[in-house]
mmCIF file of C-alpha atoms in Angstrom:
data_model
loop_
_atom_site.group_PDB
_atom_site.id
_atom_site.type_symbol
_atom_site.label_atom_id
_atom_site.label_comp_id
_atom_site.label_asym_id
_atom_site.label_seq_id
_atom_site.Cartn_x
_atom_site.Cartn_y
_atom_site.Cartn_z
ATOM 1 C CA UNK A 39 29.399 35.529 16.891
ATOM 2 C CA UNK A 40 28.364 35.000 12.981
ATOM 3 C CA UNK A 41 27.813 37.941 10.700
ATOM 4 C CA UNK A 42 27.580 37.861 6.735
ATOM 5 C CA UNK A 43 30.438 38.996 4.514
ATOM 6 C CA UNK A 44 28.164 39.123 1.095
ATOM 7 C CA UNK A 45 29.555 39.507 -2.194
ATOM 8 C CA UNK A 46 28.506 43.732 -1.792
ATOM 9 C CA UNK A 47 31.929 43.850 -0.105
ATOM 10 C CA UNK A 48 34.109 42.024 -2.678
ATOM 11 C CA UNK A 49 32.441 44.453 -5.155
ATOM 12 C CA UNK A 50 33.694 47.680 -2.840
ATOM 13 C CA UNK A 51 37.088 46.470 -1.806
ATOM 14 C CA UNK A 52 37.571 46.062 -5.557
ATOM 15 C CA UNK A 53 36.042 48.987 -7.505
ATOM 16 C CA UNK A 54 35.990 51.422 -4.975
ATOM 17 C CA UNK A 55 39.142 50.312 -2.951
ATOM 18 C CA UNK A 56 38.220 50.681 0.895
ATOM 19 C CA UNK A 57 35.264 49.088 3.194
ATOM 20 C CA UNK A 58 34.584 50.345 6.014
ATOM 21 C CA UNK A 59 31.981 48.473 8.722
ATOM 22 C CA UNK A 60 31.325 50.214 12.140
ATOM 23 C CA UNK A 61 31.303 48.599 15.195
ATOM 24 C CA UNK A 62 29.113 49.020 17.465
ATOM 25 C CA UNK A 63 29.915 48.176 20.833
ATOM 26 C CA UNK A 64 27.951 47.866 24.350
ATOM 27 C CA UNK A 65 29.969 49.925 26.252
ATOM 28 C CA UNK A 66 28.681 47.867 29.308
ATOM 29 C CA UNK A 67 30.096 45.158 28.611
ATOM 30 C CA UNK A 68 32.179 45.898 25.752
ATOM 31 C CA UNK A 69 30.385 43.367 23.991
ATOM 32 C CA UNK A 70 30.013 43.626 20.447
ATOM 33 C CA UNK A 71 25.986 44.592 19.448
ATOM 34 C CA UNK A 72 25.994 44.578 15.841
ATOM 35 C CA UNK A 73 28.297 45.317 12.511
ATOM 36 C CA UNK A 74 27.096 48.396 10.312
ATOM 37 C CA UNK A 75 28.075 48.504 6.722
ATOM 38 C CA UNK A 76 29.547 52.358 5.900
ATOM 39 C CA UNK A 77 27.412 53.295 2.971
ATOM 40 C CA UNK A 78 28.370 56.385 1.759
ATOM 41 C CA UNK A 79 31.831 58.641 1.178
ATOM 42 C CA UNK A 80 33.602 59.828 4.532
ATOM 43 C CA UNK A 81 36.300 62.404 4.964
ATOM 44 C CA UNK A 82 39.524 62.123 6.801
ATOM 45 C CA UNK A 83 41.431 65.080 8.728
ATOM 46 C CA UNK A 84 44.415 65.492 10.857
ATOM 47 C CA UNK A 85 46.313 62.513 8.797
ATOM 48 C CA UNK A 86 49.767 61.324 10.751
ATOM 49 C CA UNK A 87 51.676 59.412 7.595
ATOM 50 C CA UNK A 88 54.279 58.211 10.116
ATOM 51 C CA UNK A 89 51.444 56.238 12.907
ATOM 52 C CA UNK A 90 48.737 56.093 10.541
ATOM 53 C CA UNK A 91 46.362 57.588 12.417
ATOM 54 C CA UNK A 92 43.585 59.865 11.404
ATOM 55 C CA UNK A 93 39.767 61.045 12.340
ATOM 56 C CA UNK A 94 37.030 59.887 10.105
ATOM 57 C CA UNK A 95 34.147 62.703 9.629
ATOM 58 C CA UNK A 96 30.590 61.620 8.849
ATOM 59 C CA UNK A 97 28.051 64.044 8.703
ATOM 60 C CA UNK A 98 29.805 66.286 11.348
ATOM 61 C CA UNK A 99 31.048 63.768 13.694
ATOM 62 C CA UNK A 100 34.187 62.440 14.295
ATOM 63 C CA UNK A 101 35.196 58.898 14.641
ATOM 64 C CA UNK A 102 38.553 56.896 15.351
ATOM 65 C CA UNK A 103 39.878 54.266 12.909
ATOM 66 C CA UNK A 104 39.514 51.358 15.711
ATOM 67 C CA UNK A 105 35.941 51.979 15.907
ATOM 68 C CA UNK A 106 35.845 50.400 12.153
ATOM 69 C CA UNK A 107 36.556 47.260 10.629
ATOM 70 C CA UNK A 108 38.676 48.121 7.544
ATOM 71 C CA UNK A 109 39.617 46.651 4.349
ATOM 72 C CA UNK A 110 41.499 48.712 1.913
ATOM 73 C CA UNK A 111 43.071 47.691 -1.744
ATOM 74 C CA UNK A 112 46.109 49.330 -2.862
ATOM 75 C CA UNK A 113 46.359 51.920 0.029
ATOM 76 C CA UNK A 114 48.789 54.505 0.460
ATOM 77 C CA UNK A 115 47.689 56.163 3.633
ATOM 78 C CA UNK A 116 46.107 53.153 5.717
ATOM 79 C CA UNK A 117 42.670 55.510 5.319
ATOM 80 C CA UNK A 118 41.450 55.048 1.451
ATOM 81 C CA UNK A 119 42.324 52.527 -1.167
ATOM 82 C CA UNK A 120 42.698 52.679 -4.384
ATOM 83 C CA UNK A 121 40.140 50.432 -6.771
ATOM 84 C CA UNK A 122 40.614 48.804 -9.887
ATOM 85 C CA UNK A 123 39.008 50.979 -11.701
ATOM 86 C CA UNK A 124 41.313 53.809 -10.869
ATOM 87 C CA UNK A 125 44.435 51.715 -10.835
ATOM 88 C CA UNK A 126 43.511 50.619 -14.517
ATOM 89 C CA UNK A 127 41.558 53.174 -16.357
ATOM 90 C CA UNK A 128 43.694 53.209 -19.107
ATOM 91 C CA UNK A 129 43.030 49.713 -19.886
ATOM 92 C CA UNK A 130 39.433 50.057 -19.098
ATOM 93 C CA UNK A 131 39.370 53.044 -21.557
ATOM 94 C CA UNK A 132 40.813 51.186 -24.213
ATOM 95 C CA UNK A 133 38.318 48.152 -24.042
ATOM 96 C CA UNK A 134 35.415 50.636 -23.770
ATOM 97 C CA UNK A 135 36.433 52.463 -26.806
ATOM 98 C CA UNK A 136 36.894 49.217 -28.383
ATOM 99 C CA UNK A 137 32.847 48.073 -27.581
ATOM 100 C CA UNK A 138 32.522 51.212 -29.185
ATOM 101 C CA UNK A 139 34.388 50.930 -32.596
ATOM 102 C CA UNK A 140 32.442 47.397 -32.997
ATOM 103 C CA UNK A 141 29.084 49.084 -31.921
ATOM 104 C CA UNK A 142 29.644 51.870 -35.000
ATOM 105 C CA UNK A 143 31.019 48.627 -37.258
ATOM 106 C CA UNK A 144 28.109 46.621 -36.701
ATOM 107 C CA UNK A 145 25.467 49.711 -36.913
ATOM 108 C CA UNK A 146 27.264 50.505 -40.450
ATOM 109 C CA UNK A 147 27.544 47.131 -41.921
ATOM 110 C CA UNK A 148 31.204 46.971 -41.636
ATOM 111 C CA UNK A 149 31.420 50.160 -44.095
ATOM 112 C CA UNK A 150 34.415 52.060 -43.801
ATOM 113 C CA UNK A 151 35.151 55.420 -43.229
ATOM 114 C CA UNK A 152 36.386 57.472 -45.635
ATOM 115 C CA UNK A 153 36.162 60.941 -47.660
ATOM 116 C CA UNK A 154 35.374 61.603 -51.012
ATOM 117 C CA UNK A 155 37.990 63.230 -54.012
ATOM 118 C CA UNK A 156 36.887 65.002 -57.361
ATOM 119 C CA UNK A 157 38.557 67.127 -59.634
ATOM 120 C CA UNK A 158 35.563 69.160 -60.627
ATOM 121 C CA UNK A 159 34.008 70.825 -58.637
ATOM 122 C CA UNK A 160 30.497 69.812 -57.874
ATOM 123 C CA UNK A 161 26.905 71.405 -57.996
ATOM 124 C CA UNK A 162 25.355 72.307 -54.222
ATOM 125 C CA UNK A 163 22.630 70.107 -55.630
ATOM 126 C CA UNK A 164 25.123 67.387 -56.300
ATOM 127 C CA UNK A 165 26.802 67.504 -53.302
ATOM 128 C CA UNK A 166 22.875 67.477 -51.170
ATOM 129 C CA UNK A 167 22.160 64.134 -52.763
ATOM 130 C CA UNK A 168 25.919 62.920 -52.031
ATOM 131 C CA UNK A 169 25.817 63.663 -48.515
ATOM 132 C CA UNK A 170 22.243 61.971 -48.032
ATOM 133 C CA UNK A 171 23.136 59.173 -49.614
ATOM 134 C CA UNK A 172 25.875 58.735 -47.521
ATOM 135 C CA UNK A 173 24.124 59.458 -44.436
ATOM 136 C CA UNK A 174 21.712 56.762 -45.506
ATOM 137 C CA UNK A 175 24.662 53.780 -46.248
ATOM 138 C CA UNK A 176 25.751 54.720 -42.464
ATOM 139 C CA UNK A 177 22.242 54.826 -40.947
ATOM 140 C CA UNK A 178 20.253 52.106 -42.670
ATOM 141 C CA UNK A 179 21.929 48.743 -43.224
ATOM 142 C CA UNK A 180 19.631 48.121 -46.122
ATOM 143 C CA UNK A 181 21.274 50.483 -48.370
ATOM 144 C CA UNK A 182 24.527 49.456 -48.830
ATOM 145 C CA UNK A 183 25.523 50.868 -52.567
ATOM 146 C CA UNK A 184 26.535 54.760 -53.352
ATOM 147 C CA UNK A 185 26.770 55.346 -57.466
ATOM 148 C CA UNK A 186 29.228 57.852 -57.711
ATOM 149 C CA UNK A 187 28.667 59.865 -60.547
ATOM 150 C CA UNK A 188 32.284 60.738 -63.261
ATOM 151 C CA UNK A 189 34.934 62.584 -61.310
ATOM 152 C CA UNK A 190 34.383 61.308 -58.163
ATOM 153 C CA UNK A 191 36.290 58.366 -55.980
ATOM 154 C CA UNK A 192 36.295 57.790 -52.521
ATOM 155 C CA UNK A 193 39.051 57.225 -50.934
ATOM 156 C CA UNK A 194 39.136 55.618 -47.617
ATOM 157 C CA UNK A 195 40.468 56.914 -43.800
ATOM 158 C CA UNK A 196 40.409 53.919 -41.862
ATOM 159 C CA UNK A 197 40.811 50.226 -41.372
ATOM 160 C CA UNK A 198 38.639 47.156 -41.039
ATOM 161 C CA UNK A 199 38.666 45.180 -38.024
ATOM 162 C CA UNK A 200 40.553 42.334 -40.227
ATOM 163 C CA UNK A 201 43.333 45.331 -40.391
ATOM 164 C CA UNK A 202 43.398 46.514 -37.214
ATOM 165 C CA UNK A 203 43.682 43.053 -35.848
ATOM 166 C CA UNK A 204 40.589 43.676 -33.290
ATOM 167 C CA UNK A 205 40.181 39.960 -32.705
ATOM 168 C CA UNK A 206 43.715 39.465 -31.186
ATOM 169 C CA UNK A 207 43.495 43.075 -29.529
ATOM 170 C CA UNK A 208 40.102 41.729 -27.845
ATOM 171 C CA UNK A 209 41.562 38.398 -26.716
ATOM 172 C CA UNK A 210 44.446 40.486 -25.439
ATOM 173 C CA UNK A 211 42.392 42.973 -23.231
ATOM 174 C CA UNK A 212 40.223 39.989 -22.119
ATOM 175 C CA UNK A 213 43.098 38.273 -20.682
ATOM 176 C CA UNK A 214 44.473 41.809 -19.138
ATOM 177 C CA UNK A 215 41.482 42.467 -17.471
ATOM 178 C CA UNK A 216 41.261 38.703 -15.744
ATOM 179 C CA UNK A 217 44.397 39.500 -14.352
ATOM 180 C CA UNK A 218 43.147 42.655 -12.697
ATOM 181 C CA UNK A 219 40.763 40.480 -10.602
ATOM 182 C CA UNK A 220 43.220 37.240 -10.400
ATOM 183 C CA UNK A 221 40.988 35.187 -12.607
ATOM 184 C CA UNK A 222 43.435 32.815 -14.896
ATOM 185 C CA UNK A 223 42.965 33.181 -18.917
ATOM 186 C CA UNK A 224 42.263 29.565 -18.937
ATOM 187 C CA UNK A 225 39.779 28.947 -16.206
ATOM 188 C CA UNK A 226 41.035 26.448 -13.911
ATOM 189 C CA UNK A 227 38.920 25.497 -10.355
ATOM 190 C CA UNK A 228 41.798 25.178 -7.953
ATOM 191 C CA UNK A 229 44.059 28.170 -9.882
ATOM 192 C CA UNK A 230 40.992 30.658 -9.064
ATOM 193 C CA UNK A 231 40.505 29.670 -5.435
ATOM 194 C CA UNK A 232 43.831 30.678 -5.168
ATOM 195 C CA UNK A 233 44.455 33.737 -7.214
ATOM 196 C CA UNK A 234 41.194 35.496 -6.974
ATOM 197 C CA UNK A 235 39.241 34.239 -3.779
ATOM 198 C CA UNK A 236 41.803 33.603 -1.568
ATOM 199 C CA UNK A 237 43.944 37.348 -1.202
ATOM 200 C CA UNK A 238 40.253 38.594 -0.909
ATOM 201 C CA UNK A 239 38.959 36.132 2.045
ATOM 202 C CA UNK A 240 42.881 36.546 3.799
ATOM 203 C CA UNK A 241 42.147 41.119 3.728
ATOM 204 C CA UNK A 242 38.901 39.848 5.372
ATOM 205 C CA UNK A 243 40.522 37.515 7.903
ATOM 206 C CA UNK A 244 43.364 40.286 8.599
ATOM 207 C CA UNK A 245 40.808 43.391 9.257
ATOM 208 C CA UNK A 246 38.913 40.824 11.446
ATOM 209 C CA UNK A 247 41.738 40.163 13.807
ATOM 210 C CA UNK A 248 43.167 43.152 13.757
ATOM 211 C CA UNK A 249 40.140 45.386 14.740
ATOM 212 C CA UNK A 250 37.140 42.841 16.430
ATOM 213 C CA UNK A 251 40.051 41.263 19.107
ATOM 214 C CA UNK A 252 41.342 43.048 21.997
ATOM 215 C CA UNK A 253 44.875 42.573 22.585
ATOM 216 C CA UNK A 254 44.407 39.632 25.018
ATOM 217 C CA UNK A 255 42.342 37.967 22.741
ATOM 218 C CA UNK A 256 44.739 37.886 20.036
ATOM 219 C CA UNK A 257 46.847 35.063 22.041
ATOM 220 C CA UNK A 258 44.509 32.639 21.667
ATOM 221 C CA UNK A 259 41.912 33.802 19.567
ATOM 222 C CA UNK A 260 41.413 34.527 15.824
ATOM 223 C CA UNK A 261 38.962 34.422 12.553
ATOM 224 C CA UNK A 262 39.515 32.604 10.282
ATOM 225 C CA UNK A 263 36.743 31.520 7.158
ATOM 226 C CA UNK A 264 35.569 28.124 6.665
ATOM 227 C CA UNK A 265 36.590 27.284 3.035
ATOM 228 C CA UNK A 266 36.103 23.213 2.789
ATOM 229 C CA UNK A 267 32.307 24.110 0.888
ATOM 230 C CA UNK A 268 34.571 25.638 -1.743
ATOM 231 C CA UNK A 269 36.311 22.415 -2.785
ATOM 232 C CA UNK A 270 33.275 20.382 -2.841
ATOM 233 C CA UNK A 271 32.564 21.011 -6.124
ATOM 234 C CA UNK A 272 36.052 19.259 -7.396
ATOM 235 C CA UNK A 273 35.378 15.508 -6.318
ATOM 236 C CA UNK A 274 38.574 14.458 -7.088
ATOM 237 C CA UNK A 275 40.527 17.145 -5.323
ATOM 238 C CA UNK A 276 38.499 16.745 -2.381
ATOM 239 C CA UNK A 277 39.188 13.009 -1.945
ATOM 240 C CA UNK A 278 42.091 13.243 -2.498
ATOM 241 C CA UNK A 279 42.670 15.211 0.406
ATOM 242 C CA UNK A 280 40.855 13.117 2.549
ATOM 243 C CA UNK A 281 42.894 10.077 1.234
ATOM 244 C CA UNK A 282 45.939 11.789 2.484
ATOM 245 C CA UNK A 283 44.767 13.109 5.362
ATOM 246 C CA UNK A 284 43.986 9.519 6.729
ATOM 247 C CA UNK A 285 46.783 8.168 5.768
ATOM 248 C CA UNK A 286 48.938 10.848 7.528
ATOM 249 C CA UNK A 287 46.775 10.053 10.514
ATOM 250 C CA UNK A 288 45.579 13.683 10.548
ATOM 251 C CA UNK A 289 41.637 12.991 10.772
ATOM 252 C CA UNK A 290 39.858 9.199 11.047
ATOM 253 C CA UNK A 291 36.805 7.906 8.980
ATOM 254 C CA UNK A 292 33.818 9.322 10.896
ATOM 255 C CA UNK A 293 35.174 12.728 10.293
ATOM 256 C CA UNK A 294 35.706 12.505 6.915
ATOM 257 C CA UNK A 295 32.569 11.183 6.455
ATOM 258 C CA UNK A 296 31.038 13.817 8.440
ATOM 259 C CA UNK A 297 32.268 16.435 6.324
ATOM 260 C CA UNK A 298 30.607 14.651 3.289
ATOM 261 C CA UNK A 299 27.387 14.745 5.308
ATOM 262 C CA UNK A 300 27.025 10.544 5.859
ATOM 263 C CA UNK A 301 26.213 8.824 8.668
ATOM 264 C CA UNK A 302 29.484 7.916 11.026
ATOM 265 C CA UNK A 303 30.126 3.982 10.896
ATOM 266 C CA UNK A 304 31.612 4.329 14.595
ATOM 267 C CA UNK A 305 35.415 3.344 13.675
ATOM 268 C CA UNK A 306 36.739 6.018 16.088
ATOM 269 C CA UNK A 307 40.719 4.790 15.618
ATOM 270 C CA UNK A 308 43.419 5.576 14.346
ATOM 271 C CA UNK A 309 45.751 3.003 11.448
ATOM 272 C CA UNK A 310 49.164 2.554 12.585
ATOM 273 C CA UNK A 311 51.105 0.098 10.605
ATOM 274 C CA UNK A 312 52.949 -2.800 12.373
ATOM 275 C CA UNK A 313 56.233 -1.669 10.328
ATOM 276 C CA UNK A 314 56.186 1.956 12.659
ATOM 277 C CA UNK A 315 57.853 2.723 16.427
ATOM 278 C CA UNK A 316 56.387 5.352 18.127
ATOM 279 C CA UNK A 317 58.321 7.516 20.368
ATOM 280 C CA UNK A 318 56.654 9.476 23.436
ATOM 281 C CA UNK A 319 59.433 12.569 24.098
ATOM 282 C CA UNK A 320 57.583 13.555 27.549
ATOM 283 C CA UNK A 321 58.490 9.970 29.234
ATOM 284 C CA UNK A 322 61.416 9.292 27.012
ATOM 285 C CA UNK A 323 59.690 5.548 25.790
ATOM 286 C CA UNK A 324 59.587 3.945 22.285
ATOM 287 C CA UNK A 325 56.611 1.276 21.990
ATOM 288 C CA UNK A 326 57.125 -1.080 19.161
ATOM 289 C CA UNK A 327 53.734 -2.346 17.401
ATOM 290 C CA UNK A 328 54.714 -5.433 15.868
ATOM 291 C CA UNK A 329 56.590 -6.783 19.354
ATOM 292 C CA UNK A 330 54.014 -5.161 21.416
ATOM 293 C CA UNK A 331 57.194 -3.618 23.510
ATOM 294 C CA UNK A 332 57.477 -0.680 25.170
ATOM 295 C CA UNK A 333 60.979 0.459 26.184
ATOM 296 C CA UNK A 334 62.628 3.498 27.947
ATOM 297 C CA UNK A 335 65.600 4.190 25.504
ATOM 298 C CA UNK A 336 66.961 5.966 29.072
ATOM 299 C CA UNK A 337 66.928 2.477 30.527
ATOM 300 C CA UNK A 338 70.097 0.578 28.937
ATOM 301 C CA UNK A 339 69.533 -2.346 30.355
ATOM 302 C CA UNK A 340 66.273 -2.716 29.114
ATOM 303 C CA UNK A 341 67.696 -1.886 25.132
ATOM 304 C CA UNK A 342 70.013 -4.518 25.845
ATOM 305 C CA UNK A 343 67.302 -6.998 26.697
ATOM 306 C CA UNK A 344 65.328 -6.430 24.282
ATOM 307 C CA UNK A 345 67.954 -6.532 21.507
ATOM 308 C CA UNK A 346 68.842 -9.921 22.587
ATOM 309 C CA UNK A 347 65.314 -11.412 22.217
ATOM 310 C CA UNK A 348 65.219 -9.932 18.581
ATOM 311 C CA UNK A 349 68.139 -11.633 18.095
ATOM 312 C CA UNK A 350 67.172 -14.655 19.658
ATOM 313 C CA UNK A 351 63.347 -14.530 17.528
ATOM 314 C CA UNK A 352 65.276 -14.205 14.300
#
């Protein structure tokens, strides 16, 4: 059976924290029909913390946890996770209110804030054309001078982004927030497979087994994702691994070839160096490759034979 596991669900196990997919079964033939994507918020009721177990209420009806496939991040129940955004809205806060600062920086021309100090006090008249003047330097970018008049100086109430080291403070929350979704600082192919794809495709593989099998099945069956098209785009990785497995006698040519999508040259064999003995445990006999000798080791005569004509050759 093939189904699609898009990149909607990476989205919801990560901001929202649980995915839920019904399954829905032929009861005939307890066959599985088709896999329904949960779209909308569900309640839960009667909640045992000790078993886990709980009913799921959408619009009015009641369903079991077995009759979904779930996937939850962070959970503390087993019936809703918790998403990034809610394990992390501090930080989020912070680099939102940051955008923000440099949105009111750049819409200002870098101006800062600040308040202004006389010792006379001023005409309403005066302080009118004051106060549009300074609500023209913060609203037009091409007025950019205020004359104040004797008396006055402004004194300032904040910082620059020089000051307030926002460049470092940026770099910092950009490197925080690649950690929330496992996405190394400096971006590295192989690193990212591992950190970020990986735990995601592994929740998928988990919820598979542990709610599409029955219990029989789970002996001998199990899903697992086919991730060799991720590594095709590193060349050197890739060969790399098929120079190793060939030389571990793991796969022959054809199939690695096969997996690179070329025609198969027909070499359907297996290298064994001269230099190796290979040792069948089921009928207890070592065959030697460069002798072309095959002896019991259970068989003592036979050892003894045989070390004699080794002798005897050298």
């Amino acid at each position: 059976m093939e189904f699609n596991l898009n990149e909607r669900w990476y989205v919801i196990i990560m901001l929202d924290g649980s995915a839920y997919m019904y399954i829905n079964k032929r009861a005939k033939h307890y066959k599985i029909a088709a896999l329904l994507r949960l779209q909308q918020h569900f309640n839960c009721e009667k909640y045992a913390p000790i078993f886990k177990d709980y009913n799921i209420l959408i619009n009015g009806q009641k369903y079991k946890p077995f009759e979904f496939i779930k996937i939850l991040h962070s959970t503390k129940n087993g019936a809703k996770g918790v998403g990034i955004t809610e394990e992390n809205k501090e930080l989020l806060k912070i680099a939102y209110l940051t955008l923000k600062f440099e949105q009111s920086l750049v819409s200002t021309g870098g101006s800062k804030k600040g308040f202004i100090k006389t010792e006379k006090k001023i005409t309403k008249e005066a302080m009118d054309s004051l106060k549009r003047a300074w609500r023209e330097l913060y609203c037009n970018t091409e007025n950019n001078v205020i004359v104040l008049n004797d008396n006055l100086d402004f004194k300032e109430a904040s910082n620059t982004s020089t000051e307030m080291q926002l460049n470092e403070n940026k770099n910092s929350l950009n490197n925080s927030i690649l950690d929330i979704f496992g996405v190394p600082s400096e971006f590295n192919w192989e690193t990212f497979i591992k950190t970020a794809v990986m735990p995601i495709l592994t929740a998928m593989e988990c919820a598979l087994n542990r709610d599409l099998l029955l219990e029989k099945e789970k002996k001998s069956l199990y899903f697992a994702f086919d991730t060799k098209e991720i590594i095709k785009g590193d060349i050197k990785t890739r060969f790399e691994a098929y120079k190793t497995a060939l030389e571990s006698n793991l796969m022959q040519i054809d199939e690695c070839r096969y997996l690179e999508n070329l025609e198969p040259l027909g070499l359907d064999f297996i290298k064994l160096g001269l230099q190796d003995v290979l040792f069948n445990p089921k009928t207890k006999e070592v065959y030697t490759p460069n002798t072309n000798q095959t002896t019991n080791i259970e068989n003592k005569e036979q050892i003894t034979k045989n070390s004699e004509q080794w002798r005897n050759s050298k």
